[in-house]
Tab-separated table of C-alpha atoms and ligand atoms in Angstrom:
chain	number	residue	atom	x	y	z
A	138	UNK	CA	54.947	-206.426	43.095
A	139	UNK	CA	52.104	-208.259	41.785
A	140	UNK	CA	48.651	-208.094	42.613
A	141	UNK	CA	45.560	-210.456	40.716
A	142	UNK	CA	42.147	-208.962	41.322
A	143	UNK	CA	39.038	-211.103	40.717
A	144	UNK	CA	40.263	-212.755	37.661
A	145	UNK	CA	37.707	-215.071	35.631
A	146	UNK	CA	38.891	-217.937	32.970
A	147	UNK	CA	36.964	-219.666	30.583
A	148	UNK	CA	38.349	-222.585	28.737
A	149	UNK	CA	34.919	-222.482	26.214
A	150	UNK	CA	32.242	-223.392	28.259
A	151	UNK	CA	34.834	-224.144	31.116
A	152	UNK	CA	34.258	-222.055	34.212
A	153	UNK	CA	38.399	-222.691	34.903
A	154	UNK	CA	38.989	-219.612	37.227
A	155	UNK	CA	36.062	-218.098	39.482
A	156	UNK	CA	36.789	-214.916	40.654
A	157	UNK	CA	40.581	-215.222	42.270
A	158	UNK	CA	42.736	-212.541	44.069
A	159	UNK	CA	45.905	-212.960	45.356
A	160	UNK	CA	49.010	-210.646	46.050
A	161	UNK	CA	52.341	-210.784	46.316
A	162	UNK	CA	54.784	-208.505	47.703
A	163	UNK	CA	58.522	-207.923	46.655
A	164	UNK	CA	60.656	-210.411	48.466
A	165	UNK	CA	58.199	-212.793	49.373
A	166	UNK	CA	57.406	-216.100	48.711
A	167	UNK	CA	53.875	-216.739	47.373
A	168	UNK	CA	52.389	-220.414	47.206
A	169	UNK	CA	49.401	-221.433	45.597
A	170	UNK	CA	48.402	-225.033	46.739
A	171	UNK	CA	45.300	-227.079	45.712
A	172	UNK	CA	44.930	-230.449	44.134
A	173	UNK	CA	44.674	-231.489	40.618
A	174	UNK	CA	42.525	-229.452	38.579
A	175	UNK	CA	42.105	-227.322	41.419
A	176	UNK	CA	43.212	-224.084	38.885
A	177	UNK	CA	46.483	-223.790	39.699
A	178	UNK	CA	48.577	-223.709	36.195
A	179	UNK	CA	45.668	-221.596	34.275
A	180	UNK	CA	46.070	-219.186	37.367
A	181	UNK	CA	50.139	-219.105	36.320
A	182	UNK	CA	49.591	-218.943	32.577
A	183	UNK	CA	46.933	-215.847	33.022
A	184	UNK	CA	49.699	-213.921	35.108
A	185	UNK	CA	52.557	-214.039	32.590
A	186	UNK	CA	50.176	-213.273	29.737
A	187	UNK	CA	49.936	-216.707	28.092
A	188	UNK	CA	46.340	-217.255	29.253
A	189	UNK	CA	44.009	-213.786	29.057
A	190	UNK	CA	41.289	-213.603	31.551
A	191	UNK	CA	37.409	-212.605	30.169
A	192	UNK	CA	37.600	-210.362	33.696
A	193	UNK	CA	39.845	-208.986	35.754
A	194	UNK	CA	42.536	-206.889	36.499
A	195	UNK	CA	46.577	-208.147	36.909
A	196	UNK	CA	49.298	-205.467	37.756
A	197	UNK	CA	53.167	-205.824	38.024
A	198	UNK	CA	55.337	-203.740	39.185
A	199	UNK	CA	52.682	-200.906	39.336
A	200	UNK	CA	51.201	-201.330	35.647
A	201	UNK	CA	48.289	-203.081	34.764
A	202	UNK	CA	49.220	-206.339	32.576
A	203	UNK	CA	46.064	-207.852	31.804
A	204	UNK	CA	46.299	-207.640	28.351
A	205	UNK	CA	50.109	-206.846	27.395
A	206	UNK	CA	51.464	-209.710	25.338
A	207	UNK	CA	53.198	-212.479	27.116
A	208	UNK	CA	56.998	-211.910	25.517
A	209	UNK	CA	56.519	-208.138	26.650
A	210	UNK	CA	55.890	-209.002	30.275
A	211	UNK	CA	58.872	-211.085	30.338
A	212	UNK	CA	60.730	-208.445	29.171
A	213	UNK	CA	59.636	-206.127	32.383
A	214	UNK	CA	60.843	-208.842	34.650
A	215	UNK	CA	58.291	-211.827	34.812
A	216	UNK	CA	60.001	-215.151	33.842
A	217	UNK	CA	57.753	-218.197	34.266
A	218	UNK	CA	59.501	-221.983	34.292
A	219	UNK	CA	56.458	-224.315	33.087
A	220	UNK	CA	55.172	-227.144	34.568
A	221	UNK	CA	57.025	-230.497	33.059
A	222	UNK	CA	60.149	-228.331	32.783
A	223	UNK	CA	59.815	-228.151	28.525
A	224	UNK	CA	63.424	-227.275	28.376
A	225	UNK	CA	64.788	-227.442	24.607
A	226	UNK	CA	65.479	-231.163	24.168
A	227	UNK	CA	67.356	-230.882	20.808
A	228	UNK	CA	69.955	-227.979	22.688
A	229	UNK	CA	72.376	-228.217	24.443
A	230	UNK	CA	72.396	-226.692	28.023
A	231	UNK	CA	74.638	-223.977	27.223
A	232	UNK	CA	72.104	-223.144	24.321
A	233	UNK	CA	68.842	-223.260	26.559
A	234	UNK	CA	70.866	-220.730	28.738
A	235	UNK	CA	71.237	-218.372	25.708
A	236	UNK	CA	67.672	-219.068	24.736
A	237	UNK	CA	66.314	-217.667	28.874
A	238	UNK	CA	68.647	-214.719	28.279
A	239	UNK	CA	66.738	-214.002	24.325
A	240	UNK	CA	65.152	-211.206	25.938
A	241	UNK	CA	67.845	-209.168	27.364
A	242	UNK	CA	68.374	-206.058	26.575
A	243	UNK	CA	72.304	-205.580	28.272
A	244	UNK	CA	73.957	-208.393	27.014
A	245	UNK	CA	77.416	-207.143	28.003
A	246	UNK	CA	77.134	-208.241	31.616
A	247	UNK	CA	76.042	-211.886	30.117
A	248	UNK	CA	79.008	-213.762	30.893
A	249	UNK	CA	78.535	-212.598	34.441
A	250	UNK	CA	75.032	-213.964	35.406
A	251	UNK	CA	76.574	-218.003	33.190
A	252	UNK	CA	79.014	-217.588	36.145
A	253	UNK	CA	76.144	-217.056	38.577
A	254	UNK	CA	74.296	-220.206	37.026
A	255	UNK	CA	76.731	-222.424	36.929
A	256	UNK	CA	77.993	-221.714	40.357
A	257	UNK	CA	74.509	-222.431	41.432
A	258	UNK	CA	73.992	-224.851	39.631
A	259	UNK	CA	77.675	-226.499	39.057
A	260	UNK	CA	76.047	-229.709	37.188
A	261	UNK	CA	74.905	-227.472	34.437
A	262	UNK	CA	78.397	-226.348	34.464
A	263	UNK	CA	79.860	-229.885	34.152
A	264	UNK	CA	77.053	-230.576	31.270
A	265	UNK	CA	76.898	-227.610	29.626
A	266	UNK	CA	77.510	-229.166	26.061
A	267	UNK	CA	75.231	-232.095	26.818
A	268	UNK	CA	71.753	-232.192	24.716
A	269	UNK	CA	69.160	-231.060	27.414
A	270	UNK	CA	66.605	-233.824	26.387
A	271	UNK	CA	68.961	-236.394	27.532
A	272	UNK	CA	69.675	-234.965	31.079
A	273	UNK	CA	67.692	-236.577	33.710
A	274	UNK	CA	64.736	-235.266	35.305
A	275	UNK	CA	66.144	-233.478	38.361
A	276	UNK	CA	68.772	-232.041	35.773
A	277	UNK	CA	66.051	-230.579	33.462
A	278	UNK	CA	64.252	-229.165	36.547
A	279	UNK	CA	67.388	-227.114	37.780
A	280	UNK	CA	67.756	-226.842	34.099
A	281	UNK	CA	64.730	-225.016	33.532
A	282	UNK	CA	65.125	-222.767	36.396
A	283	UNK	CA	68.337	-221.704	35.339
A	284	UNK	CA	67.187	-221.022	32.265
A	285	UNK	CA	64.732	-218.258	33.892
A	286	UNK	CA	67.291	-217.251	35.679
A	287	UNK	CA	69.206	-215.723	32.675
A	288	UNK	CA	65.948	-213.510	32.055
A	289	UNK	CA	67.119	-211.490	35.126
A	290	UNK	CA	63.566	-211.847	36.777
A	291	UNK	CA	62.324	-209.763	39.372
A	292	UNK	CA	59.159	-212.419	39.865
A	293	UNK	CA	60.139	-215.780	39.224
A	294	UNK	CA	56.914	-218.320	38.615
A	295	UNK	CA	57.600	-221.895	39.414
A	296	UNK	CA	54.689	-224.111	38.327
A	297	UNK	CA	55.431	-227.571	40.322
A	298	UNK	CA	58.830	-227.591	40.652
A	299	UNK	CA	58.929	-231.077	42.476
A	300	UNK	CA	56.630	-233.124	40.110
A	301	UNK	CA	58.011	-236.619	39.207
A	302	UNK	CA	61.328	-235.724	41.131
A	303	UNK	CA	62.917	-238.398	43.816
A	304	UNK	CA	62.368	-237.213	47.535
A	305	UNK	CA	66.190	-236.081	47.608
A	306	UNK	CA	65.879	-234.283	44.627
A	307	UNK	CA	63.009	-232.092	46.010
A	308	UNK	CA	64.431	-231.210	48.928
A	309	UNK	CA	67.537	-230.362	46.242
A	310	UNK	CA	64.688	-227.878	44.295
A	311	UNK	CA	63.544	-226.260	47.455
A	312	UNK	CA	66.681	-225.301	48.206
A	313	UNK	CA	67.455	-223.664	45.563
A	314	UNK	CA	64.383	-221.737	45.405
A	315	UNK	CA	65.106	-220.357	49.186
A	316	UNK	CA	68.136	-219.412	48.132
A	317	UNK	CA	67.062	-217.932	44.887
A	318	UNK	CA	64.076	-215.754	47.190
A	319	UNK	CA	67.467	-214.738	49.745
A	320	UNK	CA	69.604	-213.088	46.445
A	321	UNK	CA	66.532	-211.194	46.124
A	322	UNK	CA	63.556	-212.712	43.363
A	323	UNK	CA	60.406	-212.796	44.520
A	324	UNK	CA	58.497	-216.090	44.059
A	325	UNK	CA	54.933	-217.230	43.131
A	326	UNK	CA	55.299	-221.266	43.707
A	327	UNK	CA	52.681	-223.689	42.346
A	328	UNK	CA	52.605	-227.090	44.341
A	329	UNK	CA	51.011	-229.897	44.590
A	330	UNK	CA	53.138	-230.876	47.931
A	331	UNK	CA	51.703	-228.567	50.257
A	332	UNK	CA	53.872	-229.547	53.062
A	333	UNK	CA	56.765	-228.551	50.828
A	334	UNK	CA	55.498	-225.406	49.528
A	335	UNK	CA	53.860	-224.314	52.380
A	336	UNK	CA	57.314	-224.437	54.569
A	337	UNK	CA	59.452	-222.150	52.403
A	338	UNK	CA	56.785	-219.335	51.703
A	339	UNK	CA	55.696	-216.716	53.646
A	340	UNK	CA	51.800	-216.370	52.638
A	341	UNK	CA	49.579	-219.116	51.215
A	342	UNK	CA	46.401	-219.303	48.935
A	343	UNK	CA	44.831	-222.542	49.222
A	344	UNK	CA	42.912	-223.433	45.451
A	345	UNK	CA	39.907	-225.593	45.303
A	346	UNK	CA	37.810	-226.021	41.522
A	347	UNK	CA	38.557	-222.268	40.491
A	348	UNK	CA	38.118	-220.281	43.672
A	349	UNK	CA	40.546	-219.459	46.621
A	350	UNK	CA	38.917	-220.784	49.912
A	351	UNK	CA	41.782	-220.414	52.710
A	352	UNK	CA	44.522	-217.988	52.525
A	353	UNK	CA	47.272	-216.484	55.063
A	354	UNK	CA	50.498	-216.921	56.462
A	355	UNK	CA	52.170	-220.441	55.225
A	356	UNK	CA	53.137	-221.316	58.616
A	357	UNK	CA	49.578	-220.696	60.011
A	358	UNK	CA	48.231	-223.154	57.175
A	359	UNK	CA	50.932	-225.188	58.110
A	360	UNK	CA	48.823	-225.686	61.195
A	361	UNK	CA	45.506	-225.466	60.533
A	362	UNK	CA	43.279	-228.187	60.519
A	363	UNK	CA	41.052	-228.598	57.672
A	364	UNK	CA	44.559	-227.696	55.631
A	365	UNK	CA	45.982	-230.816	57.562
A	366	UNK	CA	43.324	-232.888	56.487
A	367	UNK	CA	43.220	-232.092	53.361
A	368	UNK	CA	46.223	-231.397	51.595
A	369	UNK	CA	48.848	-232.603	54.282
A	370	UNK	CA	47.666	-236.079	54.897
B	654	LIG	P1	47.172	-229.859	37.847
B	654	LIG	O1	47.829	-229.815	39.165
B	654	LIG	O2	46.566	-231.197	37.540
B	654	LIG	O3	47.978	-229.302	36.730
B	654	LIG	P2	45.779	-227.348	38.104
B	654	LIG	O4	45.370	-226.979	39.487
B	654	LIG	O5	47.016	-226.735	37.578
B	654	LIG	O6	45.879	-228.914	37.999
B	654	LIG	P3	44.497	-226.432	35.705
B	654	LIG	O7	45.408	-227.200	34.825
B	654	LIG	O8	44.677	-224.982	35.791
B	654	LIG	O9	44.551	-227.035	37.182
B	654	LIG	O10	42.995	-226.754	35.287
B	654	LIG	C1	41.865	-226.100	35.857
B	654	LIG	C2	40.594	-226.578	35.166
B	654	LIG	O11	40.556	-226.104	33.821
B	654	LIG	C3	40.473	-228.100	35.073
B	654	LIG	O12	39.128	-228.427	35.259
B	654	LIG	C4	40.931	-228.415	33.675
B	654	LIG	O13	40.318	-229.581	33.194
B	654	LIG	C5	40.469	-227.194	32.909
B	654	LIG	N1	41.362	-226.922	31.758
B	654	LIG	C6	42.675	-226.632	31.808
B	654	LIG	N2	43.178	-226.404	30.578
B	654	LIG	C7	42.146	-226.549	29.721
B	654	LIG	C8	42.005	-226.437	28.300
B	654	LIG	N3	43.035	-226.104	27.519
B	654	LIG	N4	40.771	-226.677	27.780
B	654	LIG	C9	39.721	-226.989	28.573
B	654	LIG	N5	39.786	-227.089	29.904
B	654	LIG	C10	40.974	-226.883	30.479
């Protein structure tokens, strides 16, 4: 579904991205784990268009995306929730819902996929006329995702999902993101908590300063040592 050959980044003078490929087939779970800096979001931000690489080649869904515009890609099935969720603070939930589904074409069967949110997600539900900014954090976060729900994705990016969330609330997110990959979206997952990530997807690209140097099945790095050591404490 999407595959990222050899792709280069430059923030200026920044060497960001060195050369990274990584694929990821329809149905799967895709993780890319590394620590700060490591490359991660840039890597995220150059696949749905927001970022464009100097070289490189990124194709979903069978056409090459490297330089289509980032609204268009969204519109063939790429929806992206950002790291720090960024939902619309001044809207209400309701509205941020509307605002994921801007980009749909069939907006007969809208009323439909709310349903489908909110039984998902019945605290949106409950809050659905509550301003988003003052939800709390865990409620943005499912927020957020529901809100890329509404795009109808076929690829749903999750750039760290669990960041500043209690322990109860990330198992809560990872959850949700299983179940979201068993109704059928694929998923490319950005984490800082490997142990997480690595336990819900089925292949695994390790990050370190631009460059992938492990990658392979998620329950292999699970179990390998110099991941262990590293990124699993
Ligand atoms: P984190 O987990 O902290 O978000 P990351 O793995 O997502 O880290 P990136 O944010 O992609 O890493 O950053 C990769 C590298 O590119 C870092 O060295 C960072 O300082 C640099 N970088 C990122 N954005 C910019 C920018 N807008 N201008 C200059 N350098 C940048």
């Amino acid at each position: 579904m999407l595959k990222v050959e050899n792709i280069e980044v430059y923030y200026g003078a920044i060497h960001a991205i060195k050369g990274v490929s990584f694929e990821v087939k329809a149905g799967e779970v895709v993780t890319l784990i590394g620590a700060n800096g490591a490359g991660k979001t840039t890597i995220m931000h150059t696949t749905s268009g927001i970022i464009k690489p100097q070289t490189g080649t990124i194709t979903f869904d069978g056409k090459d995306i490297t330089y289509t515009r980032a609204h268009t890609i969204v519109e063939m099935g790429m929806a992206q929730v950002p790291e720090g969720r960024r939902v619309f603070a001044k809207m209400s939930v309701k509205e941020n819902l509307e605002m994921g589904a801007y980009s749909r074409k069939d907006k007969g069967s809208l009323e439909a996929d709310y349903d489908m949110v909110y039984e998902r997600f019945p605290r949106l539900k409950e809050r659905r006329k509550q301003l988003a900014g003052t939800m709390s954090g865990g409620e943005q976060q499912m927020l957020a995702i529901a809100r890329a729900l509404m795009s109808k994705p076929k690829l749903l990016l999750l750039d760290e999902p669990s960041m500043g969330l209690a322990p109860i609330l990330v198992d809560e997110v990872f959850n949700i993101i299983k179940d979201i990959n068993k109704d059928g979206t694929t998923i490319l997952l950005v984490e800082q908590n490997a142990h997480k990530a690595l336990s819900i997807a089925d292949h695994a690209y390790v990050l370190e300063t631009g460059k992938v140097v492990l990658a392979g099945e998620a329950k292999k790095l699970l179990n390998d040592d110099a991941v262990k050591k590293a990124y699993l404490g």
